[in-house]
Tab-separated table of C-alpha atoms in Angstrom:
chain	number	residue	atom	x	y	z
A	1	UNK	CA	24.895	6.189	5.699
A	2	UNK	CA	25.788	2.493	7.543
A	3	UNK	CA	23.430	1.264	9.360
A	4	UNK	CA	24.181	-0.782	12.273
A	5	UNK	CA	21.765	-3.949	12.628
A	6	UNK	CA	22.085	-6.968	15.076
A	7	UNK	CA	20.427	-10.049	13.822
A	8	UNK	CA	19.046	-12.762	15.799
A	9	UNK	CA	17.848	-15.850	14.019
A	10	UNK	CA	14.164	-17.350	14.720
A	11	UNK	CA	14.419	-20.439	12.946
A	12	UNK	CA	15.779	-21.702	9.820
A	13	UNK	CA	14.576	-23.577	7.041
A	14	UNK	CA	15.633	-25.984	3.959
A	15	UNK	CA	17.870	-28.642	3.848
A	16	UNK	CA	20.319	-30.325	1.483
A	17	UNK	CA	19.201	-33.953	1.657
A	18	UNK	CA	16.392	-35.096	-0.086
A	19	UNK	CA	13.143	-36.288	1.028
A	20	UNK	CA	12.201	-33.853	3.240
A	21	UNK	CA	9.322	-31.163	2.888
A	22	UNK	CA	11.706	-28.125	2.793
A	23	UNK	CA	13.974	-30.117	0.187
A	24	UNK	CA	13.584	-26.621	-1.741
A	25	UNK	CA	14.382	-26.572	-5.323
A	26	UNK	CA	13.955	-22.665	-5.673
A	27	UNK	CA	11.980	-20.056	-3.719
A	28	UNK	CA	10.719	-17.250	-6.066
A	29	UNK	CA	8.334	-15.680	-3.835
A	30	UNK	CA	7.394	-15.491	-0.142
A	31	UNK	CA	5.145	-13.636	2.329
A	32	UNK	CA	3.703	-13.449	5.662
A	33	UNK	CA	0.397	-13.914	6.961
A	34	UNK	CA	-0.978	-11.566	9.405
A	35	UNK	CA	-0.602	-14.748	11.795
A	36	UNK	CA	2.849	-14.682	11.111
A	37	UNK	CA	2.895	-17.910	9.271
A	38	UNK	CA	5.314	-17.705	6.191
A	39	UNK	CA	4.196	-18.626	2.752
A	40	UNK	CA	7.076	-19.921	0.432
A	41	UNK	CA	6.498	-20.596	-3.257
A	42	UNK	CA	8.779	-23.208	-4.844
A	43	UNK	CA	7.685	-23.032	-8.731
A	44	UNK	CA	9.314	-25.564	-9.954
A	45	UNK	CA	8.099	-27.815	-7.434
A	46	UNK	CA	4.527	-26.641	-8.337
A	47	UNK	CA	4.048	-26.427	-4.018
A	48	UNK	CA	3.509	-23.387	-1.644
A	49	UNK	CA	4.897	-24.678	1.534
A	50	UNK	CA	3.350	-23.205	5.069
A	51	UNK	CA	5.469	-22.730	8.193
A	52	UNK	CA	3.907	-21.647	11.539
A	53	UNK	CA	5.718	-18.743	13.074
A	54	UNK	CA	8.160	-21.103	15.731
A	55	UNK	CA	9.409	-22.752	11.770
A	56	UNK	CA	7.102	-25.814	12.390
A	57	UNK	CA	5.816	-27.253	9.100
A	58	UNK	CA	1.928	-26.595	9.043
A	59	UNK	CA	0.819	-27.398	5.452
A	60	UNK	CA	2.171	-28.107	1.669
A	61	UNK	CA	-0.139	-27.833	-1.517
A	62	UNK	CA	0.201	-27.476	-5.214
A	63	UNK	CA	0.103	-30.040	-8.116
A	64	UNK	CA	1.190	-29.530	-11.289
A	65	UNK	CA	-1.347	-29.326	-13.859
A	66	UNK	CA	-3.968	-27.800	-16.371
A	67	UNK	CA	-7.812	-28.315	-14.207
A	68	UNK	CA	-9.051	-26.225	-11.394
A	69	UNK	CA	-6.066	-25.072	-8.508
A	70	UNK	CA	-3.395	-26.775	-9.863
A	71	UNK	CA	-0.341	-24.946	-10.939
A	72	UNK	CA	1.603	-24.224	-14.449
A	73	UNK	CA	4.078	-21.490	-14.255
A	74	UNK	CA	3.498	-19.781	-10.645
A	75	UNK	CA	5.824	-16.875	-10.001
A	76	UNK	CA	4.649	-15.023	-7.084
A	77	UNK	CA	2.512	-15.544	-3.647
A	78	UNK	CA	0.806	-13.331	-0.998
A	79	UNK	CA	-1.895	-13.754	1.573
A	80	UNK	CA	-5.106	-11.389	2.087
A	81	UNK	CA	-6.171	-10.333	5.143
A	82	UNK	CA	-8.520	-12.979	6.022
A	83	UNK	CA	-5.832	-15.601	5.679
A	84	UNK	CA	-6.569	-16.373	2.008
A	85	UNK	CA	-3.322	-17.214	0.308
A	86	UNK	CA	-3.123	-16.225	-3.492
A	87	UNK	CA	-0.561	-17.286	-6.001
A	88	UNK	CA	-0.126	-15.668	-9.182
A	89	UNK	CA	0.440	-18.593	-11.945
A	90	UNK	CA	1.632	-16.534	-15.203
A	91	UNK	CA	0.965	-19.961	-17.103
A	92	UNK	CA	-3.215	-19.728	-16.139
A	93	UNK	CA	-2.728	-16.243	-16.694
A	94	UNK	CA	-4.466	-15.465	-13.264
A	95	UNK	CA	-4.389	-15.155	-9.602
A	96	UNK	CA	-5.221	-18.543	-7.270
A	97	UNK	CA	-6.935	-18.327	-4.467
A	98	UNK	CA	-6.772	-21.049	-1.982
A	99	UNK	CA	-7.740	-21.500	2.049
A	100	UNK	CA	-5.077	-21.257	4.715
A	101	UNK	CA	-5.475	-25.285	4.741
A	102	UNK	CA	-4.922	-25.078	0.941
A	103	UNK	CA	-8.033	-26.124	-0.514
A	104	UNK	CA	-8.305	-24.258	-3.793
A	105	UNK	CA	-11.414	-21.671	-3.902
A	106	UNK	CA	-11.508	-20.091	-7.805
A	107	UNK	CA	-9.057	-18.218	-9.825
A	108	UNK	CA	-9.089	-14.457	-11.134
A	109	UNK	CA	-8.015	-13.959	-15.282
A	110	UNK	CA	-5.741	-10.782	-15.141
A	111	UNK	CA	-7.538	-9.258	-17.615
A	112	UNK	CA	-7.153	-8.347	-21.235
A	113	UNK	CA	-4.031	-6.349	-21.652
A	114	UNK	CA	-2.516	-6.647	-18.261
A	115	UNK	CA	1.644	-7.233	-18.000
A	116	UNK	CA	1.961	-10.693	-16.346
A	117	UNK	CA	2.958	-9.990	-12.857
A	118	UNK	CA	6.452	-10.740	-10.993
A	119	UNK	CA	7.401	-12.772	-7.804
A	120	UNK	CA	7.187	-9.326	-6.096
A	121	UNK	CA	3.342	-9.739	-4.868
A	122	UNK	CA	2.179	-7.259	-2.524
A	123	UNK	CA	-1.425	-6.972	-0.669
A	124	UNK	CA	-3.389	-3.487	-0.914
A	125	UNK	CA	-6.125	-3.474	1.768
A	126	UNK	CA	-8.497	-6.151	2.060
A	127	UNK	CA	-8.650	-8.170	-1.495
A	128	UNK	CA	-6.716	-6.318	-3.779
A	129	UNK	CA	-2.968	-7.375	-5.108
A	130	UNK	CA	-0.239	-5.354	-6.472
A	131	UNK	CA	2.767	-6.229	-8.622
A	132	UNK	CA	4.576	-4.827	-11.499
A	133	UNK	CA	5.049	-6.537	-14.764
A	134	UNK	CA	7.826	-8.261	-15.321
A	135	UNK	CA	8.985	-9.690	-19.185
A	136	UNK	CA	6.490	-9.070	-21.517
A	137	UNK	CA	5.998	-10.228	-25.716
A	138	UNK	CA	4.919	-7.764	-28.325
A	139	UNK	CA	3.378	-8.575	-31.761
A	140	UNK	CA	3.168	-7.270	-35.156
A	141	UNK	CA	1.891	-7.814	-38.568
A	142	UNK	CA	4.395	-8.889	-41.613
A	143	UNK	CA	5.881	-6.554	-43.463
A	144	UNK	CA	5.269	-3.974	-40.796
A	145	UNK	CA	8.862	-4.401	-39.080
A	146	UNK	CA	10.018	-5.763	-35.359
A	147	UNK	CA	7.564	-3.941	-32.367
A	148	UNK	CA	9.123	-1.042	-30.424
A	149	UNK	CA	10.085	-2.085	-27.281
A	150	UNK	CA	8.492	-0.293	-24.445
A	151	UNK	CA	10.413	2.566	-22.266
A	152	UNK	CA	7.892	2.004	-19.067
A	153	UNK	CA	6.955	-0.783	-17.115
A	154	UNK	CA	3.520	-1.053	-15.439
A	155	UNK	CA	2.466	-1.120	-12.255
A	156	UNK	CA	-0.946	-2.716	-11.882
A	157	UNK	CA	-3.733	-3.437	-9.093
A	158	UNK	CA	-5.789	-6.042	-9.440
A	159	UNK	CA	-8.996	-5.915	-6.967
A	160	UNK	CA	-10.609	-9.380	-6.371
A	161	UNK	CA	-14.612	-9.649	-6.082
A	162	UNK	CA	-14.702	-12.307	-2.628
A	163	UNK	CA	-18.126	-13.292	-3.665
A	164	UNK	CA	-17.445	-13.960	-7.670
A	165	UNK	CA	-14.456	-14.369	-10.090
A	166	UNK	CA	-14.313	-10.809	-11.147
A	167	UNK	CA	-11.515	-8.743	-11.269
A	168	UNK	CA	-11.158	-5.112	-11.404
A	169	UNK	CA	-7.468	-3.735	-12.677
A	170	UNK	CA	-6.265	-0.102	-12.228
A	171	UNK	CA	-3.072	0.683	-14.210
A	172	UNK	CA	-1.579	2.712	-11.082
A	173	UNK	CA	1.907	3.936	-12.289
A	174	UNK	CA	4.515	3.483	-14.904
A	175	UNK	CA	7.634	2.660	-13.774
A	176	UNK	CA	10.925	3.756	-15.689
A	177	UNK	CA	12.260	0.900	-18.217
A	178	UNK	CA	15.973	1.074	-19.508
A	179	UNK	CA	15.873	1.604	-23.399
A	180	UNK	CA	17.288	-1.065	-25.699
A	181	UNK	CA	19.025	-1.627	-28.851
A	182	UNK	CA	16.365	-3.124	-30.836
A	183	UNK	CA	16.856	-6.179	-32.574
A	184	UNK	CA	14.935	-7.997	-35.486
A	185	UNK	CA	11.987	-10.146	-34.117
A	186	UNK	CA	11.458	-14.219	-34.864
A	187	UNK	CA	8.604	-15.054	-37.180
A	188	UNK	CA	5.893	-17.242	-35.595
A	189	UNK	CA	4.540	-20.409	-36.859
A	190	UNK	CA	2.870	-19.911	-40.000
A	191	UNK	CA	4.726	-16.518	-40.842
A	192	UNK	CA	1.827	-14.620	-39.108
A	193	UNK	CA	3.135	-12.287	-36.822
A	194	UNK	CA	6.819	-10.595	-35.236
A	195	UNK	CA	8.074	-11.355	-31.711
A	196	UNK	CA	10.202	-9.036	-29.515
A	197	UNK	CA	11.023	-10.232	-26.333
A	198	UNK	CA	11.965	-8.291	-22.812
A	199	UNK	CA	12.563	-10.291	-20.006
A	200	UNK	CA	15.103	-8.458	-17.164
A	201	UNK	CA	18.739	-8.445	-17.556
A	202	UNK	CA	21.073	-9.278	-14.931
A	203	UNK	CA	22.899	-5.486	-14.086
A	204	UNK	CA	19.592	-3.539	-15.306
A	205	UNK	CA	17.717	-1.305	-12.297
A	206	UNK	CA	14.848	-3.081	-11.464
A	207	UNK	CA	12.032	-1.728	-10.276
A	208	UNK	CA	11.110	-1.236	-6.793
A	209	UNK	CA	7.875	-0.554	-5.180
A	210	UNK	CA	5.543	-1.195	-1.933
A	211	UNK	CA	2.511	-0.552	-0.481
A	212	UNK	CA	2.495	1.682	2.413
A	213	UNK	CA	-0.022	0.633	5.829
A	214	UNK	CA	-2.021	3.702	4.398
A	215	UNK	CA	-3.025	2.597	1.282
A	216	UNK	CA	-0.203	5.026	-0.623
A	217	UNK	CA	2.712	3.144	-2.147
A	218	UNK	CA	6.263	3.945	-2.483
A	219	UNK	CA	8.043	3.549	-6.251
A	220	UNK	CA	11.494	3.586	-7.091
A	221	UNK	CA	12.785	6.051	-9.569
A	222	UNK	CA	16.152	4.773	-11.230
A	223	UNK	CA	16.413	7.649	-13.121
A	224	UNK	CA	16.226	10.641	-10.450
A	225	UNK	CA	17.683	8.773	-7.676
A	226	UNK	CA	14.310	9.163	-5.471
A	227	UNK	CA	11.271	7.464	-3.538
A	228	UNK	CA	8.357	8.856	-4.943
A	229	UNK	CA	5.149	8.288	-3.313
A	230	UNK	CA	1.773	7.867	-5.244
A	231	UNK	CA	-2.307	7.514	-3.673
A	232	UNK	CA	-4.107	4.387	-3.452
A	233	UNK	CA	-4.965	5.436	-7.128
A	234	UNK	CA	-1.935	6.383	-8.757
A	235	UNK	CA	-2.298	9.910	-8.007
C-alpha cells in the first residue's frame, strides 16, 4: 500500500566546502534528544556534532585517541533521558557517556561475550541502550578446523548504573542471520588460533528492530515476512 506523505523541510545541514563545522566526512549514526536537539556522529572525524532544533550549531566534541573520552572506532550514538549523550566506540569496546556540553563522564565495558553493537543505537527507558550486533570474529584452536559461522544475530540491552561504571546486559532476542558458505579461516600471528569473519553484505536482510514508548520492542523477521513484538525482557 502507497502512502502519500508531504514533506516540509526544517533546516538542512552539511556543506561541500571545507572548513566549516558540518564539513561532514560520514554520518553513521544520529539521534534526537528529548529537547529536540540532533546528535550526529561522524566516525571518522572522531566528533559528535550538536544542532539545536532551528539547525543552529550548539556544540562539537570528540578527539581521537586511547585515554579517558576520547574516541577510536565509534559506530553509533543516542541520548538518555536526562540529556546524557552516549556513543558506542567498538574500538574501547564500551559505551561513552558524556554531558549535553560534551564533557566526558566514564565509560561502560560491554561485557564479556557481548556482539559489538551497530550504528543502530536505541534508548530503553531511563539508562539502558539497545542495539543488535553487527560483524562479529570467531576463534578456534589448530587442527580443530575453521569456526561455524553463526545462523542468529543478537539483540542485546545493556543497562547503565548512573552512579558507577557497571553494566548489566540481557541477551533479549535472536534475530534471524542468513547462512553462509563457509570458507577456510586465516591463521593468526604465531599459528595460534582460526579466524572467520562476518561483517554484513550489501543485498543481505538486515535486521530491524525498535523500542516501543512502552518498554516492548518491535523485531523484524526476514524469514516469515512479520513484525514480531517481544517484552521489555525478551519475552
Amino acid at each position: 500500500r502507497l502512502l502519500e506523505l508531504e514533506v516540509e523541510d526544517v533546516y538542512r545541514v552539511g556543506r561541500v566546502e571545507g572548513g566549516t563545522w558540518d564539513s561532514f566526512t560520514r554520518i553513521s549514526s544520529m539521534a534526537f534528544g528529548d529537547d529536540g536537539r540532533l546528535h550526529l556522529l561522524d566516525p571518522q572525524q572522531r566528533r559528535v556534532h550538536v544542532v539545536s532544533p532551528e539547525g543552529a550549531h550548539l556544540v562539537s566534541f570528540g578527539t581521537q585517541g586511547d585515554g579517558p573520552g576520547e574516541l577510536r572506532s565509534p559506530v553509533g550514538v543516542q541520548v538518555l533521558a536526562d540529556g546524557r549523550i552516549a556513543v558506542a566506540d567498538n574500538g574501547h569496546q564500551a559505551f561513552l557517556l558524556f554531558t549535553p556540553s560534551g564533557e566526558f563522564i566514564r565509560s561502560y565495558r560491554y561485557g564479556p561475550g557481548s556482539a559489538l553493537p551497530g550504528a543502530r543505537l536505541f534508548r530503553q527507558g531511563t539508562d539502558a541502550l539497545v542495539a543488535h550486533g553487527q560483524g562479529f570474529r570467531l576463534e578456534a584452536s589448530p587442527g580443530g578446523g575453521p569456526p561455524a559461522l553463526p545462523t542468529t544475530t543478537p539483540v542485546r540491552r545493556w543497562a547503565l548504573d548512573p552512579a558507577t561504571d557497571e553494566v548489566e546486559v540481557t541477551l533479549l532476542a535472536e534475530a534471524w542471520r542468513p547462512e553462509r558458505e563457509q570458507r577456510p579461516g586465516q591463521t593468526m600471528v604465531g599459528g595460534r588460533a582460526m579466524v572467520a569473519m562476518a561483517a554484513p553484505r550489501a543485498l543481505e536482510p538486515q535486521v530491524h528492530f525498535a523500542p516501543l514508548p512502552d518498554g516492548r520492542f518491535a523485531l523484524g523477521d526476514s524469514s516469515a515476512y512479520r513484525i514480531r513484538v517481544y517484552g521489555p525482557d525478551g519475552v
